Amino acid sequence: MLEKKESGTMLSADTSSSVRSMAAKAKVATFIDSFRRAEVPPVSDIEANSGGPPIVPSLPLENSLKDRHVQMIAIAGCVGTGLFISLGTALAQAGPAGLIISYGVVSVLLYFIVQSLGQLSSTFPTQGNFLAYNTRFLDESWGFAMNWNYCLQWMVTLPLSLVSASLTIEYWGSEINTVVWVAIFYVFICGINIFGVKGYGEGEFIFSLIKVVAIVGFCILAVILICGGSPNHMGYIGARYWHHPGAFATGFKGVCSVFVNAAFSFAGTELCALAAANAENPKTAMPKAVKQVFWRILIFYLLSTILICFLVPSNSPDLFTGSASSTSPFVIAIKSSGIRVLPSIFNVVILISVLSVANASVFATSRPLVALAEAGHGPKILLYIDRKGRPMAALLFTFAFGLISFVSASSKQAEVFNWLLAISGLAAIFTWLSISLAQLRVSHACKVQGVSKEEFPFLATGGDYGAWFSIIINVLILIAQFYVGLYPVGGPDLNIKVFLQVYLCAPVVLVFYVGHKLYTRNWKLYIRAEDMDITTGRRVVDLDVLLQEREEERREWAERPWYYRLYNTWC
């Protein structure tokens, strides 16, 4: 009897082991099978979008971002090198007053940009790339130029971020070659994005949460230090550094030179639209994400920038020496106050932030590459989407470009990265300019074709006036950069190399635009309002029902307590 029981137990164990082995093999087979090309459903099987005409989706891209992902991306996504490190260079060039002026102007500009983008994206949802609005509402050649401009901006950001992340390790005096850290971070970022949109979303949620806690904590600490609460008994700081060395470091020219730093710091804010397009419910995700951007601008950029201007003098030698993270004004402010350990902790935050930007750059490159190929503006191989909804060809292309980061092993790395930065320097300005232009053209087409904007699910704050303001500021920034390129701060005048490193993005955009015009022989400068397609893909609603719903919402809103109204207005 005992032998039978032992035999039965052994048989059961063998069976259980066999089942586990078969399950493991099935998981491996499923994982491998997930990389096969997805099948695109026929047009007749595609449901209409929100009651409107059927929309043929670009490709079966994965839409699994949750509202919490989109909101955190909108709040703190892409807060990284531009704020934590480049802010020091901007402070040295412009001084505290010049820095706040330039960052303040770009903050207001970007608020209206995101409002315009929210109106366009909620009314004309697009799965792959919001820059498709350029081709649809402005001009095909301009759309071609802007697509490649945006892709180049983020392709360049990946290797730059990986190298910046490796340089932050030098803060602790690491003797390991930076190339080793580049390789580790490269594998880490590739691994996250292999999991698709879900991997990107979870990664950014964690990264952004850490950044939110760190920046809010720094702002509280900064107020204490300014009021005289530092351990090294510096006393009340107040506006000490505004009087000496002064409010402006290099005058008007310095203020002009910092606008591009501000644009670099704010670049990526428009990713909330790209993320919301990949959300489970884009209709509700977009308005929420647009509201969160207000707090990102107010707290993470303006408030932290203002506080830094009170804690770090513009002539501080620490702004010009040391590793990338040791020249961060945030680290300098903490170190100069005599607080121990905390500078190292904040350096970890900087490392995480830079990796967050690298993670976002993969997402921001791969999706537009797919939309670019679908529009006929790039190689068709980029249209390869696997069964998990991952744009594998675009991801592999992005990963391949990221290998440029290994040039950090070369003695010419500074030269290479200066030119990479030159390509992407003004890219954000052109992107923002195009968004405002698209909103104005759509508004004009609605008037000409008799379409009421009351039908739009989301209306931009400021309306067309905000768009006009954005266009004017963008054009003025381009003029200011042209001036600084010809007459750089503290450098020789009329140096062609210096000029190109400041303004190279503009001729690159011009080459793409003119090249497409010559290739297609399409000499129209813009799409006429009466010919513009503002019907296909638009979220169509019953106007009477919509107005009734809004009236009911207003009545319900009036009955709510003041704190509820305050929270839901801005959050």
Coordinates of C-alpha atoms in Angstrom, one line a residue:
M1 CA 0.0 0.0 0.0
L2 CA 2.9 2.4 0.9
E3 CA 4.6 1.7 -2.4
K4 CA 1.4 2.5 -4.3
K5 CA 1.1 5.9 -2.4
E6 CA 4.8 6.7 -3.1
S7 CA 4.3 5.8 -6.7
G8 CA 1.2 8.0 -6.9
T9 CA 3.0 10.9 -5.3
M10 CA 5.9 10.6 -7.8
L11 CA 3.5 10.4 -10.7
S12 CA 1.6 13.4 -9.4
A13 CA 4.9 15.3 -9.1
D14 CA 6.0 14.3 -12.6
T15 CA 2.7 15.4 -14.0
S16 CA 2.8 18.7 -12.2
S17 CA 6.4 19.3 -13.4
S18 CA 5.3 18.4 -17.0
V19 CA 2.4 20.9 -16.8
R20 CA 4.7 23.7 -15.6
S21 CA 7.2 22.9 -18.3
M22 CA 4.5 23.0 -21.0
A23 CA 3.1 26.3 -19.5
A24 CA 6.6 27.8 -19.6
K25 CA 7.1 26.7 -23.2
A26 CA 3.7 28.2 -24.1
K27 CA 4.6 31.5 -22.6
V28 CA 7.9 31.6 -24.5
A29 CA 6.0 30.7 -27.7
T30 CA 3.4 33.4 -27.1
F31 CA 6.2 36.0 -26.4
I32 CA 8.0 35.1 -29.6
D33 CA 4.7 35.1 -31.5
S34 CA 3.9 38.6 -30.2
F35 CA 6.6 40.0 -32.5
R36 CA 4.9 38.8 -35.6
R37 CA 3.2 41.5 -37.7
A38 CA -0.3 42.5 -36.7
E39 CA -3.2 42.2 -39.1
V40 CA -5.0 45.4 -40.0
P41 CA -8.8 45.0 -39.9
P42 CA -10.7 45.9 -43.1
V43 CA -12.3 49.3 -43.2
S44 CA -15.8 47.9 -42.9
D45 CA -15.0 46.3 -39.5
I46 CA -13.8 49.6 -38.0
E47 CA -16.3 51.2 -35.7
A48 CA -17.3 54.9 -36.1
N49 CA -15.6 57.2 -33.7
S50 CA -17.9 58.9 -31.1
G51 CA -20.8 59.0 -33.5
G52 CA -18.8 60.5 -36.3
P53 CA -17.7 59.0 -39.6
P54 CA -15.6 55.9 -39.6
I55 CA -12.0 56.5 -39.1
V56 CA -9.4 54.2 -40.6
P57 CA -6.8 53.9 -37.8
S58 CA -3.2 54.4 -38.8
L59 CA -2.2 51.0 -37.6
P60 CA -3.1 48.8 -34.6
L61 CA -0.9 50.6 -32.1
E62 CA -1.3 49.8 -28.5
N63 CA -3.6 52.1 -26.5
S64 CA -3.1 51.0 -22.9
L65 CA -2.1 54.2 -21.1
K66 CA -4.3 54.9 -18.1
D67 CA -5.4 58.3 -16.9
R68 CA -2.8 58.2 -14.1
H69 CA 0.0 57.6 -16.7
V70 CA -1.1 60.5 -18.9
Q71 CA -1.6 62.9 -16.0
M72 CA 1.9 62.2 -14.5
I73 CA 3.5 62.5 -18.0
A74 CA 1.7 65.9 -18.3
I75 CA 2.9 67.0 -14.9
A76 CA 6.5 65.9 -14.8
G77 CA 7.3 64.0 -18.0
C78 CA 10.5 65.3 -19.7
V79 CA 11.5 67.4 -16.7
G80 CA 15.2 66.6 -16.8
T81 CA 18.4 67.9 -18.2
G82 CA 16.9 71.2 -19.3
L83 CA 15.7 72.2 -15.9
F84 CA 18.2 70.5 -13.5
I85 CA 21.4 71.1 -15.4
S86 CA 21.1 73.6 -18.3
L87 CA 19.4 76.1 -16.0
G88 CA 22.9 76.8 -14.5
T89 CA 24.3 77.9 -17.9
A90 CA 21.2 80.0 -18.5
L91 CA 21.6 81.7 -15.0
A92 CA 25.3 82.5 -15.8
Q93 CA 24.4 84.0 -19.2
A94 CA 21.4 86.1 -18.3
G95 CA 21.5 86.7 -14.5
P96 CA 18.4 86.1 -12.3
A97 CA 16.2 88.8 -13.8
G98 CA 17.0 87.8 -17.4
L99 CA 16.4 84.1 -16.6
I100 CA 13.0 84.8 -15.0
I101 CA 12.0 87.0 -17.9
S102 CA 12.9 84.5 -20.6
Y103 CA 11.4 81.5 -18.7
G104 CA 8.3 83.5 -17.8
V105 CA 7.7 84.4 -21.5
V106 CA 8.2 80.9 -22.7
S107 CA 5.9 79.6 -19.8
V108 CA 3.0 81.8 -21.0
L109 CA 3.7 80.9 -24.6
L110 CA 3.6 77.2 -23.8
Y111 CA 0.4 77.4 -21.8
F112 CA -1.4 78.7 -24.9
I113 CA 0.4 76.1 -27.1
V114 CA -0.9 73.2 -25.0
Q115 CA -4.4 74.7 -25.0
S116 CA -4.4 74.8 -28.8
L117 CA -3.1 71.3 -28.9
G118 CA -5.8 70.1 -26.5
Q119 CA -8.5 71.6 -28.8
L120 CA -7.0 70.1 -31.9
S121 CA -6.4 66.6 -30.4
S122 CA -9.8 66.3 -28.7
T123 CA -11.6 67.4 -31.9
F124 CA -9.5 65.5 -34.4
P125 CA -8.0 62.6 -32.5
T126 CA -5.0 61.0 -34.1
Q127 CA -3.3 57.8 -33.0
G128 CA 0.2 58.2 -34.2
N129 CA 1.4 61.8 -34.2
F130 CA -0.3 65.2 -33.6
L131 CA 2.0 66.7 -36.2
A132 CA -0.3 65.2 -38.8
Y133 CA -2.3 68.3 -38.4
N134 CA 0.4 70.2 -40.3
T135 CA -0.2 68.1 -43.4
R136 CA -4.0 68.2 -43.0
F137 CA -4.5 71.9 -42.2
L138 CA -1.5 73.8 -43.4
D139 CA 0.6 72.2 -46.2
E140 CA 1.9 68.8 -47.1
S141 CA 5.5 70.0 -47.6
W142 CA 5.4 71.9 -44.3
G143 CA 4.0 68.7 -42.7
F144 CA 6.9 66.7 -44.1
A145 CA 9.4 69.2 -42.8
M146 CA 7.8 69.3 -39.3
N147 CA 7.5 65.5 -39.1
W148 CA 11.2 65.1 -39.7
N149 CA 12.1 68.1 -37.5
Y150 CA 10.2 66.5 -34.6
C151 CA 11.7 63.1 -35.1
L152 CA 15.2 64.5 -35.3
Q153 CA 14.7 66.5 -32.1
W154 CA 13.9 63.3 -30.1
M155 CA 16.3 61.0 -31.9
V156 CA 19.1 63.3 -30.9
T157 CA 17.7 63.5 -27.3
L158 CA 18.2 59.8 -26.7
P159 CA 22.0 59.6 -27.1
L160 CA 22.4 63.0 -25.4
S161 CA 20.4 61.9 -22.4
L162 CA 22.3 58.6 -22.1
V163 CA 25.6 60.4 -22.0
S164 CA 24.3 63.0 -19.6
A165 CA 23.1 60.2 -17.3
S166 CA 26.6 58.6 -17.4
L167 CA 28.2 61.9 -16.5
T168 CA 26.1 62.3 -13.4
I169 CA 27.9 59.2 -12.0
E170 CA 31.1 61.3 -11.9
Y171 CA 29.6 63.3 -9.1
W172 CA 30.6 60.5 -6.8
G173 CA 34.1 60.2 -8.3
S174 CA 33.5 57.0 -10.1
E175 CA 36.5 55.6 -11.9
I176 CA 34.5 53.4 -14.2
N177 CA 34.6 54.5 -17.8
T178 CA 31.5 56.4 -18.8
V179 CA 30.9 54.1 -21.8
V180 CA 30.2 51.3 -19.3
W181 CA 27.4 53.4 -17.8
V182 CA 26.1 54.3 -21.2
A183 CA 25.8 50.7 -22.1
I184 CA 24.0 49.9 -18.8
F185 CA 21.5 52.8 -19.3
Y186 CA 21.1 51.9 -23.0
V187 CA 20.0 48.3 -22.2
F188 CA 17.8 49.6 -19.4
I189 CA 15.9 52.1 -21.6
C190 CA 15.6 49.5 -24.4
G191 CA 14.2 47.0 -22.0
I192 CA 11.5 49.3 -20.7
N193 CA 10.3 50.2 -24.2
I194 CA 10.2 46.5 -25.4
F195 CA 7.2 46.2 -23.2
G196 CA 5.4 48.8 -25.4
V197 CA 3.2 51.6 -24.3
K198 CA 2.5 49.9 -20.9
G199 CA 6.2 49.7 -20.1
Y200 CA 6.7 53.4 -21.1
G201 CA 3.7 54.5 -19.1
E202 CA 4.7 52.6 -15.9
G203 CA 8.3 53.8 -16.2
E204 CA 7.2 57.4 -16.6
F205 CA 4.7 57.2 -13.8
I206 CA 7.4 56.1 -11.4
F207 CA 10.0 58.6 -12.7
S208 CA 7.6 61.5 -12.7
L209 CA 6.4 60.7 -9.2
I210 CA 10.0 60.8 -7.9
K211 CA 10.5 64.2 -9.7
V212 CA 7.3 65.6 -8.3
V213 CA 8.3 64.7 -4.7
A214 CA 11.9 66.0 -5.2
I215 CA 10.9 69.4 -6.7
V216 CA 8.2 70.1 -4.2
G217 CA 10.6 69.2 -1.4
F218 CA 13.3 71.4 -2.9
C219 CA 10.9 74.4 -3.1
I220 CA 10.0 74.0 0.6
L221 CA 13.7 73.7 1.5
A222 CA 14.6 76.7 -0.7
V223 CA 12.2 79.0 1.1
I224 CA 13.7 78.0 4.4
L225 CA 17.2 78.7 3.1
I226 CA 16.3 82.0 1.6
C227 CA 14.8 83.1 5.0
G228 CA 18.1 82.2 6.8
G229 CA 17.5 78.6 7.9
S230 CA 20.7 77.1 6.5
P231 CA 23.0 75.0 8.8
N232 CA 26.1 77.0 7.9
H233 CA 24.6 80.2 9.4
M234 CA 24.6 82.2 6.1
G235 CA 21.8 84.3 7.6
Y236 CA 18.9 85.9 5.7
I237 CA 19.8 85.7 1.9
G238 CA 16.8 87.4 0.4
A239 CA 17.7 89.3 -2.8
R240 CA 21.4 89.5 -1.9
Y241 CA 22.5 88.0 -5.3
W242 CA 20.2 90.3 -7.2
H243 CA 22.3 93.3 -6.0
H244 CA 25.7 91.6 -6.3
P245 CA 26.7 90.4 -8.9
G246 CA 23.5 91.9 -10.3
A247 CA 20.1 91.2 -11.9
F248 CA 21.4 90.9 -15.4
A249 CA 24.7 89.1 -16.3
T250 CA 25.3 90.1 -19.9
G251 CA 22.5 92.6 -20.7
F252 CA 20.0 92.3 -23.5
K253 CA 22.1 89.8 -25.4
G254 CA 22.2 87.4 -22.5
V255 CA 18.4 87.5 -22.2
C256 CA 18.1 86.7 -25.9
S257 CA 20.5 83.8 -25.6
V258 CA 18.5 82.1 -22.8
F259 CA 15.3 81.7 -24.8
V260 CA 16.6 78.6 -26.5
N261 CA 17.6 77.2 -23.1
A262 CA 14.0 77.8 -22.0
A263 CA 12.7 76.1 -25.1
F264 CA 15.0 73.1 -24.5
S265 CA 13.8 72.9 -20.9
F266 CA 10.1 73.0 -21.8
A267 CA 10.5 70.7 -24.8
G268 CA 8.4 67.6 -24.4
T269 CA 5.4 69.3 -22.8
E270 CA 3.5 68.6 -25.9
L271 CA 4.0 64.9 -25.2
C272 CA 0.8 65.0 -23.1
A273 CA -1.1 65.0 -26.4
L274 CA 0.9 62.1 -27.8
A275 CA 0.3 60.2 -24.6
A276 CA -3.4 61.0 -24.4
A277 CA -3.8 59.7 -27.9
N278 CA -2.5 56.4 -26.7
A279 CA -4.7 56.4 -23.6
E280 CA -7.6 54.0 -23.0
N281 CA -10.0 56.9 -23.1
P282 CA -8.5 59.9 -25.0
K283 CA -11.7 61.9 -24.8
T284 CA -11.3 62.4 -21.0
A285 CA -7.6 62.0 -20.8
M286 CA -6.7 65.0 -23.0
P287 CA -8.6 67.7 -21.1
K288 CA -7.2 66.4 -17.8
A289 CA -3.6 66.3 -19.2
V290 CA -3.9 69.9 -20.5
K291 CA -4.9 71.1 -17.0
Q292 CA -2.0 69.3 -15.4
V293 CA 0.4 71.2 -17.6
F294 CA -0.5 74.4 -15.8
W295 CA 1.0 73.0 -12.6
R296 CA 4.0 71.7 -14.4
I297 CA 4.7 75.2 -15.7
L298 CA 3.9 77.0 -12.5
I299 CA 5.7 74.8 -9.9
F300 CA 8.3 72.8 -11.7
Y301 CA 9.6 75.6 -13.9
L302 CA 8.6 79.1 -12.8
L303 CA 8.7 78.6 -9.0
S304 CA 11.8 76.4 -8.9
T305 CA 13.6 78.8 -11.3
I306 CA 12.7 81.9 -9.2
L307 CA 13.9 80.2 -6.0
I308 CA 17.2 79.1 -7.7
C309 CA 17.7 82.8 -8.6
F310 CA 17.7 83.7 -4.9
L311 CA 20.1 80.9 -3.8
V312 CA 22.8 80.8 -6.5
P313 CA 24.8 83.8 -7.7
S314 CA 25.1 84.1 -11.5
N315 CA 28.9 84.4 -11.2
S316 CA 29.3 81.2 -9.0
P317 CA 32.4 79.3 -10.2
D318 CA 30.6 76.1 -9.5
L319 CA 28.3 76.8 -12.5
F320 CA 31.3 76.4 -14.9
T321 CA 33.4 73.5 -13.4
G322 CA 32.9 69.9 -12.5
S323 CA 30.7 67.1 -13.9
A324 CA 27.3 67.7 -15.5
S325 CA 25.3 67.2 -12.2
S326 CA 27.8 69.1 -10.0
T327 CA 27.1 72.2 -12.2
S328 CA 23.4 71.8 -11.5
P329 CA 22.1 74.9 -9.6
F330 CA 19.9 72.7 -7.5
V331 CA 22.9 70.7 -6.2
I332 CA 25.0 73.9 -5.8
A333 CA 22.2 75.5 -3.8
I334 CA 22.0 72.6 -1.4
K335 CA 25.8 72.2 -1.1
S336 CA 26.4 75.9 -0.4
S337 CA 23.9 75.8 2.5
G338 CA 26.0 73.2 4.3
I339 CA 23.5 70.3 4.2
R340 CA 25.2 66.9 4.0
V341 CA 24.0 63.8 2.1
L342 CA 21.1 65.6 0.5
P343 CA 23.2 66.8 -2.5
S344 CA 23.9 63.1 -3.3
I345 CA 20.2 62.3 -2.9
F346 CA 19.3 65.1 -5.3
N347 CA 22.0 63.9 -7.7
V348 CA 20.1 60.5 -7.8
V349 CA 17.0 62.5 -8.7
I350 CA 18.8 64.2 -11.5
L351 CA 20.0 60.8 -12.8
I352 CA 16.5 59.4 -12.7
S353 CA 15.2 62.6 -14.5
V354 CA 17.7 62.3 -17.3
L355 CA 16.8 58.6 -17.8
S356 CA 13.2 59.6 -17.8
V357 CA 13.9 62.0 -20.7
A358 CA 15.7 59.2 -22.5
N359 CA 12.7 56.9 -22.0
A360 CA 10.3 59.6 -23.3
S361 CA 12.5 60.2 -26.3
V362 CA 12.1 56.6 -27.5
F363 CA 8.3 57.0 -27.2
A364 CA 8.3 60.4 -28.8
T365 CA 10.4 59.2 -31.7
S366 CA 8.8 55.8 -32.5
R367 CA 5.2 57.0 -32.7
P368 CA 5.8 59.9 -35.1
L369 CA 8.1 57.7 -37.2
V370 CA 5.1 55.4 -37.8
A371 CA 2.8 58.3 -38.7
L372 CA 5.5 59.7 -40.9
A373 CA 5.9 56.5 -42.9
E374 CA 2.1 56.1 -43.1
A375 CA 1.9 59.6 -44.7
G376 CA 4.4 58.5 -47.3
H377 CA 7.2 60.7 -45.8
G378 CA 9.4 57.9 -44.7
P379 CA 10.4 54.2 -45.4
K380 CA 7.4 51.8 -45.4
I381 CA 9.3 49.4 -43.2
L382 CA 8.5 51.7 -40.3
L383 CA 4.9 50.7 -40.6
Y384 CA 5.7 47.3 -39.1
I385 CA 3.5 46.9 -35.9
D386 CA 3.6 43.6 -34.0
R387 CA 0.7 41.8 -32.4
K388 CA 1.2 43.6 -29.1
G389 CA 0.8 46.9 -30.8
R390 CA 4.5 47.9 -30.6
P391 CA 5.9 49.7 -33.6
M392 CA 8.9 47.4 -33.7
A393 CA 10.6 48.8 -36.8
A394 CA 10.4 52.3 -35.5
L395 CA 11.6 51.2 -32.1
L396 CA 14.6 49.4 -33.6
F397 CA 15.4 52.4 -35.7
T398 CA 15.3 54.6 -32.6
F399 CA 17.5 52.1 -30.6
A400 CA 20.0 52.1 -33.5
F401 CA 20.3 55.9 -33.4
G402 CA 20.8 55.7 -29.7
L403 CA 24.1 53.8 -30.4
I404 CA 25.6 57.2 -31.2
S405 CA 25.9 57.6 -27.4
F406 CA 28.9 55.3 -27.5
V407 CA 30.8 58.1 -29.2
S408 CA 31.4 59.2 -25.6
A409 CA 34.5 56.9 -25.8
S410 CA 36.0 59.2 -28.4
S411 CA 38.0 62.4 -27.8
K412 CA 35.7 64.1 -30.3
Q413 CA 32.5 63.5 -28.3
A414 CA 32.1 67.2 -27.4
E415 CA 32.2 68.2 -31.1
V416 CA 29.8 65.5 -32.1
F417 CA 27.2 66.4 -29.4
N418 CA 27.5 70.1 -30.1
W419 CA 26.4 69.5 -33.7
L420 CA 23.6 67.1 -32.5
L421 CA 22.4 69.8 -30.2
A422 CA 22.5 72.3 -33.1
I423 CA 20.2 70.1 -35.2
S424 CA 17.6 70.0 -32.4
G425 CA 18.2 73.4 -30.8
L426 CA 15.2 75.3 -32.4
A427 CA 13.1 72.2 -33.2
A428 CA 10.7 72.8 -30.3
I429 CA 10.1 76.4 -31.5
F430 CA 9.1 75.3 -35.0
T431 CA 6.8 72.6 -33.5
W432 CA 5.0 75.1 -31.2
L433 CA 4.7 77.6 -34.1
S434 CA 3.0 74.9 -36.3
I435 CA 0.5 74.0 -33.5
S436 CA -0.7 77.6 -33.2
L437 CA -0.9 78.0 -37.0
A438 CA -2.9 74.8 -37.3
Q439 CA -5.4 76.1 -34.7
L440 CA -5.9 79.4 -36.5
R441 CA -6.3 77.7 -39.9
V442 CA -8.9 75.3 -38.5
S443 CA -10.8 78.3 -36.9
H444 CA -10.8 80.1 -40.2
A445 CA -12.0 77.0 -42.1
C446 CA -14.8 76.5 -39.6
K447 CA -16.0 80.1 -40.3
V448 CA -15.8 79.6 -44.1
Q449 CA -17.5 76.2 -44.1
G450 CA -20.2 77.2 -41.5
V451 CA -19.0 74.8 -38.7
S452 CA -19.6 76.0 -35.2
K453 CA -16.7 75.5 -32.7
E454 CA -19.3 75.0 -30.0
E455 CA -19.4 71.4 -31.3
F456 CA -15.7 70.9 -30.2
P457 CA -15.4 68.8 -27.1
F458 CA -12.6 71.1 -25.7
L459 CA -12.1 74.8 -26.4
A460 CA -8.7 76.4 -25.9
T461 CA -8.4 79.0 -23.2
G462 CA -7.6 82.3 -25.0
G463 CA -9.0 81.0 -28.3
D464 CA -7.5 82.5 -31.4
Y465 CA -6.0 85.4 -29.5
G466 CA -3.8 82.9 -27.5
A467 CA -2.7 81.3 -30.8
W468 CA -1.8 84.7 -32.3
F469 CA 0.2 85.5 -29.1
S470 CA 2.1 82.2 -29.4
I471 CA 2.9 82.8 -33.0
I472 CA 4.3 86.3 -32.3
I473 CA 6.4 85.1 -29.4
N474 CA 7.8 82.2 -31.4
V475 CA 8.8 84.5 -34.3
L476 CA 10.5 86.9 -31.9
I477 CA 12.4 84.0 -30.3
L478 CA 13.6 82.9 -33.8
I479 CA 14.7 86.5 -34.5
A480 CA 16.5 86.7 -31.1
Q481 CA 18.4 83.5 -31.7
F482 CA 19.4 84.7 -35.2
Y483 CA 20.8 87.8 -33.5
V484 CA 22.7 85.8 -30.8
G485 CA 24.0 83.4 -33.5
L486 CA 25.6 86.4 -35.3
Y487 CA 26.8 88.1 -32.2
P488 CA 27.2 85.4 -29.5
V489 CA 27.6 86.2 -25.8
G490 CA 31.3 86.5 -24.9
G491 CA 32.4 85.2 -28.3
P492 CA 33.7 86.5 -31.6
D493 CA 31.2 88.2 -33.9
L494 CA 30.2 86.7 -37.3
N495 CA 31.7 83.2 -36.7
I496 CA 30.0 80.9 -39.1
K497 CA 30.6 77.8 -37.0
V498 CA 29.1 79.4 -33.9
F499 CA 26.2 80.7 -35.9
L500 CA 25.4 77.2 -37.4
Q501 CA 25.6 75.6 -33.9
V502 CA 22.9 78.1 -32.8
Y503 CA 20.8 78.2 -35.9
L504 CA 21.4 75.0 -37.8
C505 CA 17.8 73.7 -37.2
A506 CA 16.3 76.5 -39.3
P507 CA 18.2 75.6 -42.6
V508 CA 17.6 71.9 -41.9
V509 CA 13.8 72.6 -41.8
L510 CA 14.1 74.8 -44.9
V511 CA 15.9 72.0 -46.8
F512 CA 13.2 69.5 -45.9
Y513 CA 10.5 71.9 -47.0
V514 CA 12.0 73.0 -50.3
G515 CA 13.2 69.5 -51.1
H516 CA 9.6 68.2 -50.7
K517 CA 8.2 71.0 -52.9
L518 CA 10.7 70.2 -55.6
Y519 CA 10.1 66.4 -55.4
T520 CA 6.3 66.6 -55.4
R521 CA 6.0 69.7 -57.6
N522 CA 3.3 71.0 -55.3
W523 CA 3.7 74.7 -55.4
K524 CA 0.7 75.6 -53.2
L525 CA 1.9 77.5 -50.1
Y526 CA -1.1 76.5 -48.0
I527 CA -4.4 74.6 -48.1
R528 CA -7.4 77.0 -48.8
A529 CA -10.0 77.2 -46.1
E530 CA -12.8 76.1 -48.3
D531 CA -10.8 73.0 -49.4
M532 CA -9.7 72.0 -45.9
D533 CA -11.1 68.7 -44.7
I534 CA -12.5 69.4 -41.2
T535 CA -15.1 66.6 -41.4
T536 CA -13.2 63.3 -41.6
G537 CA -12.3 62.0 -38.2
R538 CA -13.9 64.9 -36.3
R539 CA -15.7 64.0 -33.2
V540 CA -19.3 64.8 -34.3
V541 CA -21.8 65.5 -31.6
D542 CA -25.4 66.6 -31.6
L543 CA -25.1 70.4 -30.9
D544 CA -28.4 70.6 -29.1
V545 CA -27.6 67.7 -26.8
L546 CA -24.1 69.1 -26.2
L547 CA -25.4 72.6 -25.3
Q548 CA -28.0 71.0 -23.0
E549 CA -25.3 68.9 -21.3
R550 CA -23.1 71.9 -20.8
E551 CA -26.0 73.9 -19.3
E552 CA -26.7 71.0 -16.9
E553 CA -23.0 70.9 -16.0
R554 CA -23.0 74.6 -15.3
R555 CA -26.0 74.3 -13.0
E556 CA -24.5 71.3 -11.2
W557 CA -21.2 73.2 -11.0
A558 CA -22.8 76.2 -9.3
E559 CA -24.2 73.9 -6.6
R560 CA -20.8 72.4 -5.8
P561 CA -18.7 73.7 -2.9
W562 CA -16.0 76.2 -3.7
Y563 CA -13.1 73.8 -3.0
Y564 CA -14.6 71.3 -5.5
R565 CA -14.8 73.9 -8.2
L566 CA -11.3 75.1 -7.5
Y567 CA -9.8 71.6 -7.7
N568 CA -11.6 70.6 -10.9
T569 CA -10.8 73.9 -12.6
W570 CA -7.1 73.4 -12.4
C571 CA -6.7 69.6 -11.8

